[in-house]
Amino acid sequence: MHFLYAELQQLDETLCQSLDDPQGTDDVLSEWFMCNPVDVLQRAWERCVRASKREGILGSSTALAAILRGDELRIANMGDCVLFLIRNGKLIFRSAEQQHSFNYPLQLGMMDATVESVMLSRALCMHRSGRIPAGAHDMDLPDVNDSMSDYIHMYDRVPSHDDVPYDTPQHDAGHWEVKVLPDDLVLVASDGLFDNLFDDEIMDTVHDVFSHFASSDLEAMQMYAPTLISERLCRLARSVMDDPRVMCSPFQQHANEEGMYYVGGKSDDVTVLAGLIAEQQRPCPL
């Protein structure tokens, strides 16, 4: 997510800087406003892979990006994270999980890199600079001659015609655009939440939190409700994972539908983000 944030921050900073220079402002504003989360996710993923190769790290991750432009929320999803849009206590939009098969979500990995090619890339960085560049700094690998480059990439996995290609945002991401209104609640969470709590249980929690705020105290609700909702949902999901007496969970239900015997919740990390849509207060983003 570091590089996803960096991509969006670059767009915001470029827009703010362009306001001081009338020439070219229209083009910059158009680029900012027409921002596509699929393209942003693609660029961020490519930067992350480059950084991972430099540091000798292998791994993969699901990802969900949501970008607000005017009254339109643009969403790109790779995997089993989910976004809720809640208006006046009703669920009006739910993004779909994307999976190859049960418990096998789409995810962003290392492209065609293998352990051997990543280790060689890491060694090259050490050889050229005596240290491994920090992963947060997106610099290309040090220049290499053609023979060294070929030597590194000969260890990359080259898919055959029968192989399933790796997942990419540009080809595989789910993409949605939904209209929003002030005071809509946007809830984004990892599969650790949705594997352990049913949608109705999540909505009951949202309703319960909002019920503690007086309708006249809008400022307090905007300030505290999103945090309270996130924290409570995390605790509830964790309680399902840890309680051996739980008789049913979404993950158990899906497993049973696949013909597998499974009882209870699913142990996993849980990430929940919540925010309320508000009127724009500044002339440019920060």
Coordinates of C-alpha atoms in Angstrom, one line a residue:
M1 CA 0.0 0.0 0.0
H2 CA 3.0 2.3 0.4
F3 CA 3.4 2.7 -3.4
L4 CA -0.3 3.0 -3.9
Y5 CA -0.3 6.0 -1.5
A6 CA 2.8 7.4 -3.2
E7 CA 1.1 7.3 -6.6
L8 CA -2.0 9.1 -5.3
Q9 CA 0.1 11.6 -3.4
Q10 CA 2.1 12.4 -6.5
L11 CA -1.2 13.3 -8.4
D12 CA -2.4 15.4 -5.5
E13 CA 0.9 17.3 -5.2
T14 CA 1.1 17.9 -8.9
L15 CA -2.4 19.4 -8.9
C16 CA -1.6 21.7 -6.0
Q17 CA 1.6 22.9 -7.6
S18 CA -0.2 23.6 -10.9
L19 CA -2.6 26.0 -9.3
D20 CA 0.3 28.4 -8.9
D21 CA 1.0 28.2 -12.7
P22 CA -2.0 28.7 -14.9
Q23 CA -0.2 27.2 -17.9
G24 CA -1.0 23.5 -18.2
T25 CA -3.5 23.5 -15.3
D26 CA -6.3 22.1 -17.4
D27 CA -4.2 19.1 -18.4
V28 CA -3.1 18.4 -14.8
L29 CA -6.6 18.8 -13.5
S30 CA -8.0 16.5 -16.1
E31 CA -5.4 13.8 -15.2
W32 CA -6.2 14.2 -11.5
F33 CA -10.0 14.0 -12.0
M34 CA -10.0 11.2 -14.5
C35 CA -7.7 9.0 -12.3
N36 CA -8.4 5.3 -12.8
P37 CA -7.8 3.1 -9.7
V38 CA -6.9 0.2 -11.9
D39 CA -4.1 2.1 -13.5
V40 CA -2.9 3.4 -10.2
L41 CA -2.9 -0.1 -8.7
Q42 CA -1.0 -1.4 -11.7
R43 CA 1.8 1.2 -11.3
A44 CA 2.0 0.7 -7.6
W45 CA 2.3 -3.1 -8.0
E46 CA 5.1 -2.8 -10.5
R47 CA 7.0 -0.5 -8.2
C48 CA 6.4 -2.8 -5.3
V49 CA 7.8 -5.8 -7.3
R50 CA 10.9 -3.8 -8.2
A51 CA 11.5 -2.9 -4.6
S52 CA 10.9 -6.5 -3.5
K53 CA 13.5 -7.8 -5.9
R54 CA 16.1 -5.3 -4.7
E55 CA 15.5 -6.4 -1.1
G56 CA 15.3 -10.1 -1.9
I57 CA 11.7 -10.4 -0.7
L58 CA 9.1 -12.8 -2.2
G59 CA 5.4 -12.6 -1.5
S60 CA 2.0 -11.7 -2.7
S61 CA -1.0 -9.8 -1.5
T62 CA -4.6 -9.0 -2.3
A63 CA -5.4 -5.3 -2.7
L64 CA -8.4 -2.9 -2.9
A65 CA -8.1 0.7 -4.0
A66 CA -10.8 3.3 -3.7
I67 CA -10.5 6.8 -5.1
L68 CA -13.0 9.6 -4.5
R69 CA -13.4 12.2 -7.3
G70 CA -16.3 14.6 -6.9
D71 CA -19.3 12.5 -6.1
E72 CA -17.9 9.4 -7.6
L73 CA -16.2 6.6 -5.8
R74 CA -14.0 4.5 -8.1
I75 CA -13.0 1.1 -6.9
A76 CA -10.4 -1.5 -8.1
N77 CA -10.2 -4.9 -6.4
M78 CA -7.7 -7.8 -6.6
G79 CA -8.8 -10.6 -4.4
D80 CA -11.2 -11.0 -1.4
C81 CA -11.2 -7.6 0.2
V82 CA -14.6 -6.0 0.2
L83 CA -16.0 -2.5 0.2
F84 CA -19.4 -1.5 1.6
L85 CA -21.2 1.7 0.8
I86 CA -23.9 2.4 3.4
R87 CA -26.4 5.2 3.1
N88 CA -29.0 6.0 5.8
G89 CA -28.4 2.7 7.4
K90 CA -28.9 0.6 4.3
L91 CA -26.3 -1.3 2.3
I92 CA -26.5 0.1 -1.2
F93 CA -23.3 -1.3 -2.7
R94 CA -21.0 -4.3 -2.0
S95 CA -18.0 -5.1 -4.1
A96 CA -17.5 -8.7 -5.1
E97 CA -14.7 -10.9 -4.0
Q98 CA -12.6 -12.4 -6.8
Q99 CA -11.3 -15.9 -6.4
H100 CA -9.8 -18.6 -8.7
S101 CA -11.5 -21.1 -6.4
F102 CA -12.5 -21.5 -2.8
N103 CA -9.9 -19.9 -0.5
Y104 CA -7.7 -19.0 -3.5
P105 CA -8.2 -15.3 -4.2
L106 CA -6.8 -13.3 -7.0
Q107 CA -3.6 -11.7 -5.8
L108 CA -0.6 -9.5 -6.8
G109 CA 2.6 -11.5 -6.7
M110 CA 6.1 -11.3 -8.1
M111 CA 5.2 -11.6 -11.8
D112 CA 7.5 -14.2 -13.3
A113 CA 10.3 -13.8 -10.7
T114 CA 11.7 -16.9 -8.9
V115 CA 13.7 -17.3 -5.8
E116 CA 16.9 -17.5 -7.9
S117 CA 16.2 -14.3 -9.9
V118 CA 15.2 -12.3 -6.8
M119 CA 18.3 -13.4 -4.9
L120 CA 20.5 -12.5 -7.9
S121 CA 18.9 -9.0 -8.1
R122 CA 19.5 -8.5 -4.4
A123 CA 23.2 -9.6 -4.7
L124 CA 23.6 -7.2 -7.6
C125 CA 22.5 -4.3 -5.5
M126 CA 24.9 -5.3 -2.8
H127 CA 27.8 -5.6 -5.3
R128 CA 27.2 -2.2 -6.9
S129 CA 26.5 -0.1 -3.8
G130 CA 27.5 -2.2 -0.8
R131 CA 24.0 -2.1 0.6
I132 CA 20.4 -2.9 -0.3
P133 CA 18.4 0.2 -1.2
A134 CA 15.5 0.9 1.1
G135 CA 12.3 -0.6 -0.4
A136 CA 10.3 2.6 0.1
H137 CA 12.6 4.3 -2.4
D138 CA 11.5 3.4 -5.9
M139 CA 14.8 3.4 -7.8
D140 CA 15.5 1.1 -10.8
L141 CA 18.1 -1.6 -10.3
P142 CA 21.6 -0.4 -11.0
D143 CA 22.7 -0.5 -14.6
V144 CA 23.9 -3.9 -15.7
N145 CA 25.4 -5.1 -18.9
D146 CA 23.4 -7.3 -21.2
S147 CA 25.0 -10.5 -20.1
M148 CA 24.3 -9.9 -16.4
S149 CA 20.7 -8.9 -17.2
D150 CA 20.2 -12.1 -19.2
Y151 CA 21.8 -14.1 -16.4
I152 CA 19.3 -12.8 -13.9
H153 CA 16.2 -13.1 -16.0
M154 CA 17.1 -16.6 -17.2
Y155 CA 15.9 -17.7 -13.7
D156 CA 12.5 -16.1 -14.2
R157 CA 9.7 -18.5 -14.7
V158 CA 8.5 -18.4 -18.3
P159 CA 4.9 -19.5 -18.5
S160 CA 4.1 -22.2 -21.1
H161 CA 1.0 -22.0 -23.2
D162 CA -0.8 -24.3 -20.7
D163 CA 0.1 -22.1 -17.6
V164 CA -2.4 -19.8 -16.1
P165 CA -0.8 -16.3 -16.3
Y166 CA -0.2 -14.4 -13.1
D167 CA -2.9 -12.0 -12.0
T168 CA -2.6 -8.3 -13.0
P169 CA -4.8 -5.3 -12.2
Q170 CA -5.1 -4.3 -15.8
H171 CA -6.4 -7.7 -16.9
D172 CA -8.1 -9.1 -13.7
A173 CA -9.1 -6.3 -11.3
G174 CA -12.8 -5.8 -10.5
H175 CA -13.7 -2.2 -11.3
W176 CA -16.7 -0.3 -10.1
E177 CA -17.9 3.3 -10.1
V178 CA -20.6 4.4 -7.6
K179 CA -22.1 7.7 -6.8
V180 CA -21.9 8.9 -3.2
L181 CA -23.6 11.5 -1.0
P182 CA -22.5 13.4 2.1
D183 CA -22.6 11.2 5.2
D184 CA -22.4 8.0 3.3
L185 CA -20.3 5.4 5.2
V186 CA -17.5 3.7 3.2
L187 CA -16.3 0.5 4.9
V188 CA -13.3 -1.4 3.5
A189 CA -12.1 -4.6 5.1
S190 CA -9.9 -7.7 4.4
D191 CA -11.2 -11.2 4.2
G192 CA -10.5 -11.7 7.9
L193 CA -13.7 -9.7 8.6
F194 CA -15.9 -11.3 6.0
D195 CA -14.8 -14.8 6.7
N196 CA -15.9 -14.5 10.3
L197 CA -18.9 -12.1 10.2
F198 CA -22.0 -12.2 8.0
D199 CA -23.1 -9.1 6.2
D200 CA -26.1 -8.8 8.5
E201 CA -23.9 -8.9 11.6
I202 CA -21.7 -6.2 10.1
M203 CA -24.7 -4.0 9.4
D204 CA -26.1 -4.6 12.9
T205 CA -22.8 -3.3 14.4
V206 CA -22.9 -0.2 12.2
H207 CA -26.5 0.5 13.3
D208 CA -25.6 0.0 16.9
V209 CA -22.7 2.5 16.8
F210 CA -24.8 5.2 15.0
S211 CA -27.6 4.7 17.5
H212 CA -25.4 6.1 20.3
F213 CA -25.1 9.5 18.6
A214 CA -27.9 12.1 18.7
S215 CA -29.2 13.1 15.3
S216 CA -28.3 16.7 16.2
D217 CA -24.7 15.9 17.1
L218 CA -23.4 15.5 13.5
E219 CA -19.9 16.7 14.3
A220 CA -19.4 14.0 17.0
M221 CA -20.7 11.3 14.8
Q222 CA -18.4 12.3 11.9
M223 CA -15.4 12.4 14.2
Y224 CA -15.9 9.2 16.3
A225 CA -18.3 6.8 14.5
P226 CA -15.9 5.5 11.9
T227 CA -13.2 4.7 14.5
L228 CA -15.7 3.0 16.8
I229 CA -17.1 0.9 13.9
S230 CA -13.7 -0.2 12.8
E231 CA -12.6 -1.2 16.3
R232 CA -15.8 -3.0 17.2
L233 CA -15.8 -5.0 13.9
C234 CA -12.2 -6.1 14.5
R235 CA -13.0 -7.2 18.0
L236 CA -16.1 -9.1 16.8
A237 CA -14.2 -10.9 14.1
R238 CA -11.4 -11.8 16.5
S239 CA -14.0 -13.2 19.0
V240 CA -15.4 -15.5 16.3
M241 CA -11.9 -16.8 15.5
D242 CA -11.0 -17.4 19.1
D243 CA -14.3 -18.9 20.3
P244 CA -14.5 -22.7 19.8
R245 CA -18.2 -22.6 20.6
V246 CA -19.0 -20.7 17.4
M247 CA -21.3 -22.9 15.4
C248 CA -21.4 -21.1 12.0
S249 CA -19.3 -18.5 10.1
P250 CA -19.2 -17.4 6.5
F251 CA -16.0 -19.3 5.9
Q252 CA -17.5 -22.4 7.4
Q253 CA -20.6 -22.0 5.2
H254 CA -18.5 -21.6 2.0
A255 CA -16.3 -24.6 3.0
N256 CA -19.3 -26.8 3.6
E257 CA -20.7 -25.8 0.2
E258 CA -17.4 -27.1 -1.3
G259 CA -17.9 -30.4 0.4
M260 CA -15.4 -29.8 3.1
Y261 CA -15.9 -30.4 6.8
Y262 CA -15.1 -27.2 8.8
V263 CA -16.5 -25.7 12.0
G264 CA -16.1 -22.2 13.4
G265 CA -14.3 -19.1 12.3
K266 CA -11.2 -18.7 10.3
S267 CA -8.0 -17.4 12.0
D268 CA -6.6 -14.5 9.9
D269 CA -5.5 -10.9 10.2
V270 CA -8.3 -8.4 10.2
T271 CA -8.1 -4.9 8.7
V272 CA -11.1 -2.6 8.7
L273 CA -11.2 1.0 7.5
A274 CA -14.2 3.2 7.8
G275 CA -14.9 6.8 6.7
L276 CA -17.7 9.2 6.1
I277 CA -18.2 11.1 2.9
A278 CA -18.0 14.8 3.5
E279 CA -18.2 18.0 1.4
Q280 CA -14.9 19.2 0.0
Q281 CA -13.5 21.9 2.2
R282 CA -10.2 22.8 0.4
P283 CA -9.5 24.1 -3.1
C284 CA -6.9 21.3 -3.6
P285 CA -6.1 17.9 -2.0
L286 CA -3.4 17.5 0.6

